[in-house]
Phi, psi and omega in degrees: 000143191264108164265168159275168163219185182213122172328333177254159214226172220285139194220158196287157184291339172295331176292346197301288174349283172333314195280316190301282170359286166336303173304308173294341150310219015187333169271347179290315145278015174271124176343153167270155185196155188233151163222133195219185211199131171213188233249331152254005196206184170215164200224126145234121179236162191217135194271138207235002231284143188055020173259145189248151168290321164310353171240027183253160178208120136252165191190168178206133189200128156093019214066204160060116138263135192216146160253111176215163198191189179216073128000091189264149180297109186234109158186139189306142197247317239285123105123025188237134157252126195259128162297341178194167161224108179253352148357112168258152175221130181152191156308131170221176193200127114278165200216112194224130156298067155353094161008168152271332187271004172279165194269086201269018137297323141304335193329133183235127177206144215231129168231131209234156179355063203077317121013105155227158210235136167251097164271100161279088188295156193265171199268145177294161187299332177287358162287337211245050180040029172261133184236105162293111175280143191278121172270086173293169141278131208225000000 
C-alpha cells in the first residue's frame, strides 16, 4: 500500500503544537492526490491545475516519491480590485512511501489535463530478492 509521508522529522514534546500546526499548513498547500492499487501497479494522481509539466519534478529515494513544483502567480492587476482570492499559488511538495515490491525504477508520470497521474508497477515475485532455500535430509 502507497502512504503519505511527511518530511519532518521527531522534534521534543514541547515543539509538538507548533509541529502539528505546520503540518496542517503544509496539507492545506499540498496538491490533493488519490492513491489506488491493481494486480500489477500502484496509481498515484494529483490535482496540478495550472502547473506546466516542466515545473513539475519527480524522483525517488530511499521508497519515498516525492512530487514537487512551483504554481507561479499569473494574473492581470491593471484596473481590478479583487474582493477575495481563493487561488493558490507558490511552491508545493508531497511525499508517498513505497510498498516494498514496487518497482521504483520503473516509475512512470504522465500529465493530463491538470492531472498528473504516476504509475509504479510492482515488482514480480522472483524480483523481490526471495531465495528459496533447499530443506536437506540428513
Amino acid at each position: 500500500m502507497v502512504e503519505r509521508s511527511h518530511t519532518a522529522g521527531l522534534l521534543p514534546n514541547i515543539y509538538g503544537p507548533l509541529r502539528k500546526l505546520g503540518e496542517k499548513v503544509a496539507d492545506w498547500f499540498a496538491p490533493k492526490a488519490d492513491a489506488a492499487v491493481a494486480p500489477d501497479f500502484y496509481e498515484i494522481s494529483l490535482e496540478l491545475p495550472g502547473v506546466s509539466p516542466d515545473e513539475i519534478e519527480v524522483s525517488v529515494q530511499d521508497e519515498t516519491l516525492t512530487v514537487q513544483g512551483e504554481k507561479h502567480f499569473e494574473r492581470e492587476e491593471q484596473g481590478k480590485s479583487y474582493f477575495f482570492s481563493e487561488r493558490e499559488y507558490g511552491a508545493f511538495q508531497r511525499s508517498f512511501r513505497l510498498p516494498p515490491d514496487a518497482s521504483a525504477d520503473r516509475v512512470d508520470a504522465a500529465f493530463r489535463n491538470g492531472v498528473l497521474t504516476i504509475t509504479i508497477p510492482k515488482l514480480r515475485a522472483a524480483q523481490q530478492d526471495i531465495r528459496k532455500v533447499v530443506v536437506r535430509a540428513e
